[in-house]
Structure formats: structure tokens, C-alpha cells
Tab-separated table of C-alpha atoms and ligand atoms in Angstrom:
chain	number	residue	atom	x	y	z
A	1	MET	CA	-24.595	-5.465	9.502
A	2	PHE	CA	-24.924	-1.701	9.329
A	3	GLU	CA	-21.150	-1.290	8.879
A	4	LYS	CA	-21.048	-3.775	5.992
A	5	THR	CA	-23.991	-2.724	3.882
A	6	VAL	CA	-24.199	1.120	4.271
A	7	PRO	CA	-21.939	2.972	1.939
A	8	ILE	CA	-19.037	4.756	3.558
A	9	ARG	CA	-20.287	8.149	2.249
A	10	ILE	CA	-23.577	7.751	4.051
A	11	ARG	CA	-21.848	6.558	7.204
A	12	LEU	CA	-19.443	9.586	7.110
A	13	THR	CA	-22.291	11.900	6.534
A	14	ALA	CA	-24.269	10.334	9.377
A	15	TRP	CA	-21.448	10.831	11.770
A	16	TYR	CA	-20.814	14.308	10.576
A	17	MET	CA	-24.558	15.055	11.031
A	18	LEU	CA	-24.554	13.731	14.474
A	19	LEU	CA	-21.676	16.012	15.414
A	20	VAL	CA	-23.300	19.049	13.659
A	21	ALA	CA	-26.605	18.296	15.464
A	22	ILE	CA	-24.977	18.048	18.864
A	23	THR	CA	-22.941	21.199	18.287
A	24	LEU	CA	-26.025	23.128	17.087
A	25	ALA	CA	-28.151	21.872	19.985
A	26	ALA	CA	-25.579	22.883	22.486
A	27	PHE	CA	-25.067	26.154	20.899
A	28	GLY	CA	-28.847	26.853	20.626
A	29	GLY	CA	-29.416	25.827	24.207
A	30	PHE	CA	-26.674	28.116	25.322
A	31	VAL	CA	-27.987	31.030	23.393
A	32	TYR	CA	-31.505	30.445	24.681
A	33	LEU	CA	-30.577	30.042	28.255
A	34	ASN	CA	-28.222	33.066	28.227
A	35	LEU	CA	-30.946	35.219	26.739
A	36	ALA	CA	-33.534	34.045	29.235
A	37	ARG	CA	-31.242	34.738	32.138
A	38	GLY	CA	-30.368	38.222	30.770
A	39	LEU	CA	-33.995	39.117	30.194
A	40	TYR	CA	-35.101	37.936	33.607
A	41	ALA	CA	-32.210	39.772	35.259
A	42	GLU	CA	-33.256	42.942	33.529
A	43	VAL	CA	-36.859	42.511	34.693
A	44	ASP	CA	-35.726	41.829	38.232
A	45	ALA	CA	-33.463	44.857	38.300
A	46	GLY	CA	-36.284	47.021	37.051
A	47	LEU	CA	-38.645	45.668	39.645
A	48	ARG	CA	-36.080	46.253	42.360
A	49	THR	CA	-35.632	49.870	41.367
A	50	LEU	CA	-39.291	50.410	41.144
A	51	ALA	CA	-39.792	49.003	44.631
A	52	GLN	CA	-37.150	51.311	46.047
A	53	GLU	CA	-38.623	54.291	44.361
A	54	ALA	CA	-42.156	53.329	45.576
A	55	ALA	CA	-40.935	52.699	49.075
A	56	ARG	CA	-39.250	56.081	49.288
A	57	GLY	CA	-42.558	57.835	48.388
A	58	ILE	CA	-44.794	56.184	50.961
A	59	ASP	CA	-46.713	58.496	53.272
A	60	ASN	CA	-48.028	57.987	56.722
A	61	GLU	CA	-51.721	59.170	56.709
A	62	ASN	CA	-53.152	58.891	60.259
A	63	GLY	CA	-51.206	55.864	61.121
A	64	SER	CA	-51.892	54.035	57.909
A	65	LEU	CA	-49.426	54.028	54.944
A	66	ARG	CA	-50.213	55.228	51.451
A	67	PHE	CA	-48.477	55.580	48.164
A	68	GLN	CA	-47.685	59.217	47.534
A	69	ASN	CA	-47.090	58.815	43.842
A	70	THR	CA	-49.511	56.353	42.165
A	71	ASP	CA	-48.370	57.192	38.726
A	72	THR	CA	-46.208	54.199	37.867
A	73	SER	CA	-45.247	55.584	34.547
A	74	SER	CA	-43.315	58.412	36.257
A	75	LEU	CA	-41.920	56.013	38.784
A	76	ILE	CA	-40.774	53.780	36.027
A	77	SER	CA	-39.344	56.537	33.863
A	78	SER	CA	-36.384	56.560	36.086
A	79	ALA	CA	-35.948	52.852	35.745
A	80	PRO	CA	-32.972	51.688	33.708
A	81	SER	CA	-34.844	49.078	31.659
A	82	SER	CA	-36.528	49.994	28.386
A	83	THR	CA	-38.736	46.844	28.553
A	84	LEU	CA	-39.914	47.938	31.935
A	85	ARG	CA	-40.648	51.457	30.736
A	86	GLU	CA	-42.723	50.055	27.879
A	87	ALA	CA	-44.564	47.887	30.387
A	88	GLY	CA	-45.003	50.903	32.684
A	89	ASN	CA	-48.765	51.032	32.829
A	90	GLY	CA	-49.128	47.244	33.357
A	91	VAL	CA	-47.285	47.441	36.660
A	92	ILE	CA	-49.163	46.491	39.818
A	93	MET	CA	-48.083	47.612	43.329
A	94	ARG	CA	-49.722	46.759	46.603
A	95	LEU	CA	-48.781	47.681	50.259
A	96	LEU	CA	-49.859	45.064	52.935
A	97	ASN	CA	-49.721	45.490	56.662
A	98	GLU	CA	-48.392	42.683	58.849
A	99	ALA	CA	-51.793	41.011	59.100
A	100	GLY	CA	-51.853	40.722	55.403
A	101	ASN	CA	-54.557	43.350	54.783
A	102	THR	CA	-54.112	45.794	51.894
A	103	ALA	CA	-53.280	49.311	52.993
A	104	ASP	CA	-52.921	50.773	49.454
A	105	GLY	CA	-52.500	49.659	45.887
A	106	VAL	CA	-51.786	50.791	42.338
A	107	GLY	CA	-53.219	49.201	39.251
A	108	GLU	CA	-55.199	45.960	39.331
A	109	TYR	CA	-53.687	44.945	42.565
A	110	ALA	CA	-56.697	42.959	43.661
A	111	ARG	CA	-55.791	40.285	41.147
A	112	LEU	CA	-52.362	39.882	42.644
A	113	PRO	CA	-52.215	36.815	44.964
A	114	LEU	CA	-51.077	37.539	48.514
A	115	PRO	CA	-47.589	36.536	49.288
A	116	HIS	CA	-47.362	33.242	51.089
A	117	ARG	CA	-46.746	34.003	54.832
A	118	LEU	CA	-45.622	37.497	53.697
A	119	GLN	CA	-42.308	35.941	52.352
A	120	THR	CA	-40.007	38.389	50.500
A	121	GLY	CA	-37.976	37.988	47.308
A	122	PHE	CA	-38.943	37.262	43.661
A	123	SER	CA	-41.536	34.785	42.570
A	124	ASN	CA	-43.547	33.882	39.356
A	125	VAL	CA	-47.376	33.923	39.494
A	126	ARG	CA	-50.137	33.511	36.993
A	127	ILE	CA	-52.860	36.191	36.751
A	128	SER	CA	-55.759	35.370	34.460
A	129	GLY	CA	-53.491	32.669	32.817
A	130	GLU	CA	-50.755	35.231	32.106
A	131	PRO	CA	-47.245	35.007	33.670
A	132	TRP	CA	-46.238	37.780	36.044
A	133	ARG	CA	-43.043	38.445	37.954
A	134	VAL	CA	-43.609	39.648	41.614
A	135	TYR	CA	-41.063	41.255	43.875
A	136	THR	CA	-41.856	41.507	47.587
A	137	ILE	CA	-39.950	43.491	50.230
A	138	ARG	CA	-40.487	44.456	53.813
A	139	ILE	CA	-40.590	48.143	54.698
A	140	GLU	CA	-39.659	49.493	58.082
A	141	LEU	CA	-40.526	53.156	58.582
A	142	PRO	CA	-39.265	54.877	61.692
A	143	SER	CA	-42.624	56.649	62.127
A	144	VAL	CA	-44.647	53.444	62.049
A	145	HIS	CA	-44.325	50.698	64.605
A	146	SER	CA	-45.576	47.794	62.628
A	147	ALA	CA	-43.821	46.454	59.504
A	148	TYR	CA	-45.340	46.603	56.006
A	149	VAL	CA	-44.890	44.473	53.009
A	150	LEU	CA	-44.652	46.017	49.479
A	151	GLN	CA	-45.424	43.931	46.348
A	152	VAL	CA	-44.389	45.158	42.899
A	153	ALA	CA	-45.408	43.038	39.875
A	154	ARG	CA	-45.195	43.185	36.088
A	155	PRO	CA	-46.311	40.948	33.285
A	156	LEU	CA	-43.706	38.686	31.663
A	157	GLY	CA	-45.589	38.538	28.384
A	158	ALA	CA	-43.080	40.559	26.404
A	159	VAL	CA	-40.118	38.543	27.748
A	160	ASP	CA	-41.806	35.224	27.207
A	161	GLU	CA	-42.759	36.270	23.643
A	162	THR	CA	-39.123	37.148	22.885
A	163	LEU	CA	-37.916	33.794	24.201
A	164	GLU	CA	-40.655	31.955	22.310
A	165	ARG	CA	-39.646	33.659	19.077
A	166	VAL	CA	-36.006	32.777	19.673
A	167	ALA	CA	-36.952	29.153	20.505
A	168	GLY	CA	-39.095	28.998	17.317
A	169	VAL	CA	-36.176	30.230	15.141
A	170	LEU	CA	-33.946	27.562	16.774
A	171	VAL	CA	-36.446	24.743	16.492
A	172	LEU	CA	-37.055	25.522	12.779
A	173	GLY	CA	-33.558	26.716	11.905
A	174	ILE	CA	-31.586	23.814	13.321
A	175	PRO	CA	-33.243	21.094	11.302
A	176	LEU	CA	-33.020	23.371	8.209
A	177	VAL	CA	-29.264	23.834	8.770
A	178	LEU	CA	-28.954	20.088	9.364
A	179	PHE	CA	-30.747	19.254	6.162
A	180	VAL	CA	-28.521	21.569	4.130
A	181	ALA	CA	-25.397	20.168	5.966
A	182	ALA	CA	-26.584	16.550	5.112
A	183	LEU	CA	-26.909	17.447	1.412
A	184	GLY	CA	-23.502	19.129	1.529
A	185	GLY	CA	-22.049	16.186	3.455
A	186	VAL	CA	-23.325	13.576	0.941
A	187	PHE	CA	-22.119	15.675	-2.015
A	188	ILE	CA	-18.656	16.410	-0.592
A	189	SER	CA	-17.985	12.838	0.590
A	190	GLY	CA	-19.311	11.563	-2.693
A	191	ARG	CA	-16.942	13.772	-4.565
A	192	ALA	CA	-13.995	12.778	-2.334
A	193	LEU	CA	-14.813	9.070	-2.548
A	194	GLY	CA	-15.761	8.959	-6.164
A	195	PRO	CA	-12.212	8.088	-7.309
A	196	ILE	CA	-12.164	5.075	-4.989
A	197	ASP	CA	-15.094	3.701	-6.804
A	198	ARG	CA	-13.261	4.004	-10.057
A	199	VAL	CA	-10.207	2.274	-8.526
A	200	THR	CA	-12.602	-0.534	-7.456
A	201	ARG	CA	-14.171	-0.771	-10.832
A	202	LEU	CA	-10.880	-0.842	-12.650
A	203	ALA	CA	-9.431	-3.424	-10.236
A	204	ARG	CA	-12.496	-5.626	-10.904
A	205	GLU	CA	-12.159	-5.249	-14.661
A	206	VAL	CA	-8.401	-5.597	-15.152
A	207	GLY	CA	-7.304	-9.067	-16.175
A	208	ALA	CA	-3.868	-10.388	-17.294
A	209	GLU	CA	-4.713	-9.361	-20.889
A	210	ASP	CA	-5.345	-5.659	-20.307
A	211	LEU	CA	-2.660	-4.758	-17.796
A	212	SER	CA	-1.929	-1.677	-19.853
A	213	ARG	CA	-5.090	0.050	-18.523
A	214	ARG	CA	-4.586	2.953	-16.063
A	215	LEU	CA	-6.835	5.201	-13.978
A	216	ASN	CA	-4.853	8.337	-15.063
A	217	LEU	CA	-6.912	10.437	-12.646
A	218	ARG	CA	-5.828	13.989	-12.153
A	219	LEU	CA	-6.140	14.256	-8.382
A	220	PRO	CA	-4.254	16.363	-5.803
A	221	ASP	CA	-1.619	14.704	-3.748
A	222	ASP	CA	-3.957	13.666	-0.933
A	223	GLU	CA	-4.896	10.202	0.417
A	224	VAL	CA	-7.195	9.321	-2.511
A	225	GLY	CA	-4.813	10.875	-5.039
A	226	ARG	CA	-2.011	8.748	-3.629
A	227	LEU	CA	-4.249	5.646	-3.673
A	228	ALA	CA	-5.098	6.096	-7.328
A	229	ARG	CA	-1.403	6.830	-8.276
A	230	THR	CA	-0.211	3.833	-6.224
A	231	PHE	CA	-2.788	1.703	-7.956
A	232	ASP	CA	-1.594	2.899	-11.388
A	233	ASP	CA	2.136	2.190	-10.300
A	234	MET	CA	1.129	-1.238	-9.170
A	235	LEU	CA	-0.380	-1.905	-12.586
A	236	THR	CA	2.777	-0.691	-14.243
A	237	ARG	CA	4.856	-2.995	-12.182
A	238	LEU	CA	2.523	-5.937	-12.684
A	239	GLU	CA	2.552	-5.323	-16.421
A	240	ALA	CA	6.382	-5.279	-16.399
A	241	ALA	CA	6.404	-8.476	-14.372
A	242	PHE	CA	3.986	-10.115	-16.764
A	243	GLU	CA	6.022	-8.989	-19.726
A	244	ARG	CA	9.246	-10.345	-18.164
A	245	GLU	CA	7.510	-13.682	-17.490
A	246	LYS	CA	6.302	-13.885	-21.110
A	247	GLN	CA	9.693	-13.076	-22.346
A	248	PHE	CA	11.197	-15.595	-20.019
A	249	THR	CA	8.891	-18.320	-21.283
A	250	GLN	CA	9.702	-17.466	-24.900
A	251	ASP	CA	13.470	-17.380	-24.202
A	252	ALA	CA	13.263	-20.723	-22.378
A	253	ALA	CA	11.419	-22.372	-25.173
A	254	HIS	CA	13.911	-20.973	-27.643
A	255	GLU	CA	16.788	-22.271	-25.553
A	256	LEU	CA	15.153	-25.697	-25.443
A	257	ARG	CA	14.412	-25.736	-29.150
A	258	THR	CA	17.986	-24.947	-30.251
A	259	PRO	CA	19.689	-28.073	-28.965
A	260	LEU	CA	16.587	-30.209	-29.958
A	261	THR	CA	16.814	-28.750	-33.535
A	262	VAL	CA	20.514	-29.649	-33.717
A	263	MET	CA	19.819	-33.190	-32.368
A	264	LYS	CA	17.006	-33.622	-34.902
A	265	GLY	CA	19.307	-32.584	-37.731
A	266	THR	CA	22.062	-34.946	-36.563
A	267	ILE	CA	19.528	-37.824	-36.397
A	268	ASP	CA	18.102	-37.062	-39.801
A	269	VAL	CA	21.542	-36.982	-41.366
A	270	ALA	CA	22.654	-40.201	-39.645
A	271	LEU	CA	19.450	-42.058	-40.727
A	272	SER	CA	19.465	-40.668	-44.319
A	273	ARG	CA	21.533	-43.634	-45.594
A	274	PRO	CA	23.384	-46.616	-43.957
A	275	ARG	CA	26.585	-45.631	-42.236
A	276	ASP	CA	29.458	-47.240	-40.455
A	277	ALA	CA	30.066	-47.377	-36.829
A	278	ALA	CA	32.435	-44.408	-36.721
A	279	ASP	CA	29.702	-42.146	-38.297
A	280	TYR	CA	27.147	-43.349	-35.828
A	281	ARG	CA	29.590	-42.674	-33.017
A	282	ALA	CA	30.266	-39.227	-34.233
A	283	ALA	CA	26.496	-38.493	-34.396
A	284	LEU	CA	26.006	-39.842	-30.901
A	285	LEU	CA	28.840	-37.704	-29.556
A	286	GLU	CA	27.277	-34.640	-31.169
A	287	MET	CA	23.993	-35.514	-29.508
A	288	GLU	CA	25.628	-35.985	-26.196
A	289	THR	CA	26.847	-32.445	-26.333
A	290	GLN	CA	23.312	-31.238	-27.028
A	291	VAL	CA	21.825	-33.410	-24.282
A	292	ASP	CA	24.483	-32.062	-21.826
A	293	ARG	CA	23.327	-28.522	-22.852
A	294	LEU	CA	19.731	-29.560	-22.196
A	295	ILE	CA	20.589	-30.986	-18.795
A	296	HIS	CA	22.583	-27.875	-17.881
A	297	LEU	CA	19.628	-25.706	-19.034
A	298	ALA	CA	17.063	-27.791	-17.061
A	299	GLU	CA	19.249	-27.639	-13.922
A	300	SER	CA	19.769	-23.862	-14.273
A	301	LEU	CA	16.022	-23.311	-14.761
A	302	LEU	CA	15.345	-25.420	-11.717
A	303	VAL	CA	17.922	-23.511	-9.562
A	304	LEU	CA	16.455	-20.246	-10.827
A	305	ALA	CA	12.921	-21.188	-10.021
A	306	ARG	CA	14.058	-22.251	-6.537
A	307	ALA	CA	16.117	-19.134	-5.991
A	308	GLU	CA	13.131	-16.981	-7.057
A	309	SER	CA	10.535	-18.655	-4.839
A	310	ALA	CA	12.497	-20.076	-1.987
A	311	LYS	CA	12.544	-17.259	0.497
A	312	LEU	CA	10.965	-19.612	2.988
A	313	ASP	CA	13.218	-22.573	2.798
A	314	LEU	CA	16.463	-20.626	3.069
A	315	ASN	CA	18.603	-23.065	4.992
A	316	VAL	CA	20.715	-20.681	7.170
A	317	GLU	CA	23.536	-22.361	9.021
A	318	PRO	CA	26.898	-21.247	10.528
A	319	LEU	CA	29.718	-21.567	7.950
A	320	ASP	CA	33.149	-20.158	7.183
A	321	LEU	CA	32.953	-17.806	4.179
A	322	ALA	CA	36.760	-17.630	3.786
A	323	VAL	CA	36.985	-21.395	3.684
A	324	LEU	CA	34.052	-21.580	1.269
A	325	VAL	CA	35.459	-19.051	-1.255
A	326	GLY	CA	39.052	-20.281	-0.768
A	327	GLY	CA	37.757	-23.966	-1.476
A	328	LEU	CA	36.024	-22.857	-4.664
A	329	VAL	CA	39.165	-21.107	-5.922
A	330	GLU	CA	41.137	-24.299	-5.294
A	331	GLN	CA	38.472	-26.342	-7.074
A	332	LEU	CA	38.682	-24.141	-10.146
A	333	GLN	CA	42.514	-24.190	-10.148
A	334	PRO	CA	42.955	-27.071	-12.668
A	335	ILE	CA	40.437	-25.675	-15.152
A	336	ALA	CA	42.144	-22.261	-14.968
A	337	GLU	CA	45.576	-23.655	-15.237
A	338	ALA	CA	44.598	-25.621	-18.259
A	339	LYS	CA	43.510	-22.294	-19.862
A	340	GLY	CA	46.710	-20.531	-18.757
A	341	VAL	CA	44.811	-18.354	-16.313
A	342	SER	CA	46.070	-17.747	-12.790
A	343	ILE	CA	43.485	-17.825	-10.069
A	344	ARG	CA	44.083	-16.882	-6.455
A	345	TYR	CA	42.287	-16.232	-3.131
A	346	ASP	CA	43.036	-13.020	-1.284
A	347	GLY	CA	41.431	-12.682	2.229
A	348	PRO	CA	41.402	-13.931	5.823
A	349	GLY	CA	41.996	-17.532	6.713
A	350	THR	CA	38.756	-17.769	8.521
A	351	LEU	CA	35.504	-15.752	8.451
A	352	PRO	CA	32.574	-17.077	10.411
A	353	PHE	CA	29.203	-16.325	8.713
A	354	ARG	CA	25.687	-17.498	8.770
A	355	GLY	CA	24.027	-18.326	5.405
A	356	ASP	CA	22.683	-21.053	3.051
A	357	GLN	CA	25.887	-22.977	2.129
A	358	ASP	CA	24.636	-24.681	-1.067
A	359	ARG	CA	23.265	-21.508	-2.444
A	360	LEU	CA	26.388	-19.541	-1.613
A	361	ILE	CA	28.493	-22.040	-3.350
A	362	ARG	CA	26.261	-21.773	-6.412
A	363	LEU	CA	26.519	-17.951	-6.310
A	364	PHE	CA	30.360	-17.759	-6.060
A	365	LEU	CA	30.866	-20.647	-8.425
A	366	ASN	CA	28.802	-18.932	-11.074
A	367	LEU	CA	30.880	-15.743	-10.703
A	368	LEU	CA	34.254	-17.545	-10.590
A	369	ASP	CA	33.290	-19.730	-13.424
A	370	ASN	CA	32.384	-16.742	-15.602
A	371	ALA	CA	35.633	-14.974	-14.647
A	372	VAL	CA	37.779	-17.994	-15.683
A	373	LYS	CA	35.708	-18.564	-18.756
A	374	HIS	CA	36.044	-14.953	-19.990
A	375	THR	CA	39.750	-14.414	-19.167
A	376	PRO	CA	42.215	-15.259	-21.856
A	377	ALA	CA	45.480	-17.036	-21.369
A	378	GLY	CA	47.934	-15.093	-19.344
A	379	GLY	CA	45.297	-13.312	-17.443
A	380	SER	CA	44.337	-13.609	-13.802
A	381	VAL	CA	41.318	-14.056	-11.519
A	382	THR	CA	41.243	-12.908	-7.939
A	383	ALA	CA	38.623	-13.690	-5.322
A	384	GLU	CA	38.847	-11.087	-2.366
A	385	VAL	CA	36.983	-11.526	0.852
A	386	THR	CA	36.686	-8.456	3.145
A	387	ALA	CA	34.929	-8.201	6.459
A	388	ARG	CA	33.140	-4.905	6.962
A	389	PRO	CA	31.101	-3.661	9.871
A	390	GLY	CA	27.712	-5.394	9.478
A	391	SER	CA	28.640	-7.059	6.183
A	392	VAL	CA	31.108	-9.031	4.199
A	393	GLU	CA	32.209	-8.225	0.648
A	394	VAL	CA	33.339	-10.857	-1.722
A	395	THR	CA	34.823	-9.382	-4.913
A	396	ILE	CA	35.703	-11.472	-8.024
A	397	LYS	CA	37.997	-9.651	-10.284
A	398	ASP	CA	39.289	-10.779	-13.666
A	399	THR	CA	41.528	-9.372	-16.444
A	400	GLY	CA	39.232	-10.466	-19.160
A	401	PRO	CA	37.740	-8.479	-22.096
A	402	GLY	CA	35.263	-6.668	-19.760
A	403	ILE	CA	31.669	-5.897	-20.500
A	404	PRO	CA	30.600	-2.971	-22.739
A	405	PRO	CA	28.712	-0.339	-20.675
A	406	GLU	CA	25.468	-0.661	-22.715
A	407	HIS	CA	25.176	-4.247	-21.615
A	408	LEU	CA	25.902	-3.655	-17.947
A	409	PRO	CA	22.329	-2.744	-16.814
A	410	HIS	CA	20.945	-5.959	-18.437
A	411	ILE	CA	23.642	-8.419	-17.436
A	412	PHE	CA	21.728	-9.869	-14.521
A	413	GLU	CA	18.567	-10.458	-16.607
A	414	ARG	CA	17.588	-13.984	-17.331
A	415	PHE	CA	18.846	-15.304	-20.616
A	416	TYR	CA	20.797	-12.115	-21.214
A	417	ARG	CA	24.130	-12.685	-23.011
A	418	VAL	CA	26.564	-10.110	-24.374
A	419	ASP	CA	27.648	-12.224	-27.263
A	420	LYS	CA	24.870	-14.864	-27.778
A	421	ALA	CA	26.628	-17.024	-30.275
A	422	ARG	CA	29.874	-17.211	-28.387
A	423	SER	CA	28.264	-17.752	-25.100
A	424	ARG	CA	26.182	-20.534	-26.371
A	425	SER	CA	29.151	-22.272	-28.052
A	426	GLU	CA	30.735	-22.234	-24.591
A	427	GLY	CA	27.714	-23.856	-23.055
A	428	GLY	CA	26.334	-20.708	-21.346
A	429	VAL	CA	22.622	-20.299	-21.204
A	430	GLY	CA	22.601	-16.787	-19.737
A	431	LEU	CA	21.155	-17.776	-16.406
A	432	GLY	CA	24.248	-17.757	-14.262
A	433	LEU	CA	24.228	-14.151	-13.206
A	434	ALA	CA	20.435	-14.019	-12.763
A	435	ILE	CA	20.799	-16.882	-10.329
A	436	ALA	CA	23.677	-15.294	-8.495
A	437	LYS	CA	21.746	-12.047	-8.118
A	438	HIS	CA	18.624	-13.915	-6.758
A	439	ILE	CA	20.692	-15.838	-4.253
A	440	ALA	CA	22.527	-12.625	-3.030
A	441	GLN	CA	19.191	-10.843	-2.592
A	442	LEU	CA	17.732	-13.929	-0.887
A	443	GLN	CA	20.385	-13.525	1.790
A	444	GLY	CA	19.570	-9.869	2.111
A	445	GLY	CA	22.549	-8.758	0.068
A	446	ASP	CA	23.233	-7.678	-3.504
A	447	ILE	CA	25.698	-7.819	-6.406
A	448	ARG	CA	27.239	-4.942	-8.172
A	449	VAL	CA	29.193	-5.008	-11.361
A	450	SER	CA	31.796	-2.609	-12.747
A	451	SER	CA	33.857	-3.238	-15.889
A	452	THR	CA	36.348	-1.509	-18.124
A	453	PRO	CA	36.216	-2.957	-21.582
A	454	GLY	CA	39.661	-4.379	-22.513
A	455	LYS	CA	40.754	-4.392	-18.871
A	456	GLY	CA	38.497	-6.696	-16.917
A	457	SER	CA	35.317	-6.926	-14.745
A	458	VAL	CA	34.735	-6.723	-11.062
A	459	PHE	CA	31.642	-8.405	-9.486
A	460	ALA	CA	31.202	-7.384	-5.815
A	461	VAL	CA	28.804	-9.287	-3.614
A	462	SER	CA	27.926	-7.782	-0.320
A	463	LEU	CA	26.136	-9.861	2.248
A	464	PRO	CA	24.816	-8.561	5.591
A	465	THR	CA	26.128	-10.330	8.680
A	466	SER	CA	23.679	-9.051	11.293
A	467	ARG	CA	20.253	-10.281	10.202
B	1	ADP	P1	26.288	-17.421	-19.237
B	1	ADP	O1	25.734	-18.665	-18.750
B	1	ADP	O2	26.027	-17.169	-20.668
B	1	ADP	O3	27.608	-17.179	-18.819
B	1	ADP	P2	25.655	-15.473	-17.306
B	1	ADP	O4	24.365	-15.036	-16.834
B	1	ADP	O5	26.601	-16.056	-16.355
B	1	ADP	O6	25.385	-16.304	-18.592
B	1	ADP	O7	26.298	-14.120	-17.921
B	1	ADP	C1	25.646	-13.300	-18.775
B	1	ADP	C2	26.523	-12.643	-19.749
B	1	ADP	O8	27.445	-11.713	-19.037
B	1	ADP	C3	27.529	-13.619	-20.462
B	1	ADP	O9	26.986	-13.933	-21.656
B	1	ADP	C4	28.797	-12.753	-20.637
B	1	ADP	O10	28.766	-12.142	-21.892
B	1	ADP	C5	28.759	-11.723	-19.649
B	1	ADP	N1	29.676	-11.976	-18.529
B	1	ADP	C6	29.500	-12.622	-17.395
B	1	ADP	N2	30.588	-12.611	-16.530
B	1	ADP	C7	31.480	-11.999	-17.250
B	1	ADP	C8	32.959	-11.662	-17.071
B	1	ADP	N3	33.529	-11.996	-15.874
B	1	ADP	N4	33.636	-11.041	-18.058
B	1	ADP	C9	33.025	-10.639	-19.233
B	1	ADP	N5	31.624	-10.909	-19.503
B	1	ADP	C10	30.938	-11.574	-18.605
């Protein structure tokens, strides 16, 4: 639910905030604990020094011990810690005998609680609600038989105050930093994701009529920049595809209209006045030619439509490519001979291959048919089959007029003809090469053409064998 409705920029910011919050909390905790440990260590070191100094200066007066120097300031002046020196006058010292009775004291020692069972070491106590640090040691003097206990204490007020101030800065500062980071996060992710919104808006608005629209965003070459550019490129391709389809429909309509117009004219002429049987026959023969043209066109369109959309129902089966191409050459032999063109097959006797037999026949027949059609009497057509590692190459060469270089890039386009009038009079509709190319690509291969005007053309089909 959350994932679906909350904008990605807020989600990104929330994650980013969580990370920043954890990092800041960990960092703040670390700083605070380290500082506290350092300050306490300093206090303890000071108390230890103070206790040593005080112990050294204890006198034995008639069997009971006394502090020789009760001026804690002078004792403390030798202490290493500045905080301790400042707190010098607040220091309390007390000397207890083994029974727990006070033998001597400095400062307001009466307020200092007695050590529990005269235990030594550091402890924290509260005196009138204030925190104090107490250090307790045992003293063994050679001149005295019983042991004594020395307590040294100082207030922790300054230390706690420092720590409180630091904690205050952290508690106020962290949310402030988080707030600024959140604003920055929303702003930065908004800026970064803004172009995506524009892509979405344009994608929603673009229809078939306005495929010419583009984002044209000037963005760096990052993920979003690439997305925007890819989107524009996609629109360019779509626009070109739509243009091609429009052109195709126009061309197809034109191709349909031409024979129909001719037929209509023939009928009008035949019906304009009574005629004899021979005239009607001539008219019907003319119409038959046009009907054949229409049938050929309809078939070609059907084959093309299937070749373009039939990736799924490609009927791949084992076949012999040498036999297939050789057979087509044989099939065209009579037509070529009638034109005075020699046609031959040049290749191995057998070449196992896996492909769609019907479509491959259509592909090579279109190429061979073109070659024979365009080659004048006395010329020759050769179909070469060569096995290469991973592919086979079928090359159809002719010694015809060739194709002018400016036409070569368009020759595989639908309805494209070099010489429209001549091609049409020969029954060509300009779909043969488009169909051939689609079939080759359907089988994972391709067709290349090279031609020398006046010398002839070469159509090379390469088909992969390992698929
Ligand atoms: P068509 O049905 O008109 O032959 P194609 O698509 O088969 O259409 O060929 C397109 C154009 O390419 C033809 O009009 C023709 O001018 C040219 N062409 C194709 N094959 C050859 C060839 N072997 N020699 C010369 N021109 C060719």
C-alpha cells in the first residue's frame, strides 16, 4: 500500500533520513560516551593523586593519625588535572580507623557517607542531592599497628554539567540536521526525478497523430538522461514506423487502383457500342492480365504480411539446402532458356540444413526470378551455395544491367522499384525483395546486395546454421 501510493521521492528521502538518523545517533552516542569516559578518567586520576599526596603527609600524633597538610588547594596544585584544581576547595578528605570512626577530616567530611564495610575503590554518592565521586584506599603505616582507611571525594557537578551541555547540543542539533537533510533530500530527489515526470506526461499525451513530439531535455548522460534520450529515440523509431505503414497503405492502394482503372477503361470501351465476339474476347483477355496482376499483388501482400508477423509459426524442419536451391534452378531452366539466358547451380550435392522449407523456396525463387527477369539474352545466372562455419551462404549472381548505386539502399523496401513503368509492365509489384529480406531475417540471417551497373548484380543470403 505504502509502496504504491507514496511518491518515490518521498520514499527515497525517508530511507535517506533513516540512514542519516542512525548515523547521527551512533556518532552522537559515541562522542558522548567517549567524552564521559574521558572526563571520569580525569577525575579519577586526580583523586588518586590527591589520595597519594594526602597519605604521604599523614602524621602519627600520640597513636592517632592526623592530616599534616589540610590545605587541599596546595595538595591539589600538584595534581595534573585542571578541573580538579578548579574544584580544589570543594574537596573532602576523611581518615577512618578500622572500627569506622573518624580520626581526622578536611572540608565538610561529616556529610560524606561511610564506606560500606570499609570497601576500597571508586564509588558515586549523593551529598545533599549533588553527585560526588569518592575514592577510598587503605593505609598501612609501619608506625601504626592498625590499618586506616582514607576517603577522598570531589563533586561531579562540573563534569555532569559539561556532559549535559553536550547532550543538549546533540538532542537539539540532531533533529535540526535531520530537518535540513530532509529538505535537501526532497529537493535533490525532486530535481533528479523531475525529468521522469516529464517522460510520463509526454508518454500519456502522445498519440498516433503527434508522434513528432520529443522531450528534448538537456540532461547529463546519467540514468535519467539516458531514459529521456531512449524515450525520444523510441518516438523517432515509432514515427518512422508509422510513416512507413502510412506509405505502405498508400502504395498498396495505388497498386490496387492501377489494374482496376485499366479494367474499368476496358469495360467502358467494350460497352460503349455493340461489338463482335473477337472484340469482347480481346477485352476479356486484357482484363485477365489485370486480374492476374491483382491476384499476384494480393498473394504478395499476404506473403509479406505473414513474413512480417510470423516469427512464431516458423516451421523449422530438416531439409537439404543444396537440393532445394539446385531444384529451383532446374525449375527455372525452361523460362531462362526461352529468354536465351543460361542458368546454373554451383555448389555441393548435399547440404543438410534446418529451416522453413516453404519460406526458403519463396526467398530463393524471388531472387532467382529477378535475376532471370533482368538478365538479357546471352547473359547468365549462377546460384552458388557455400557452407561456412556456423552459416551457409547462397549467392545469386547475374550479368544483367545491375542496379544504380543510389537505388541500392532502398531496393528492399516495400513497393520500391528502380524503373516503375518497366517493372510494372513485367508484372512486378515491388514486393519480391522485401519478402525475401523478411524471410532471411526471420531465419536469423540477412541479405546483402552489391551491383555494378552494366555488369550485373549479386544477392548474397547468409543463414545461420547453429540456432
Ligand atoms: P519486382 O516485383 O518489381 O521485381 P522486387 O522487390 O523483386 O520487385 O525488386 C525491386 C526492384 O529491384 C525491381 O524493380 C528491380 O528494378 C530491382 N532488381 C531486383 N533484382 C534485380 C536484379 N537481379 N537486377 C537488376 N535489378 C533488380
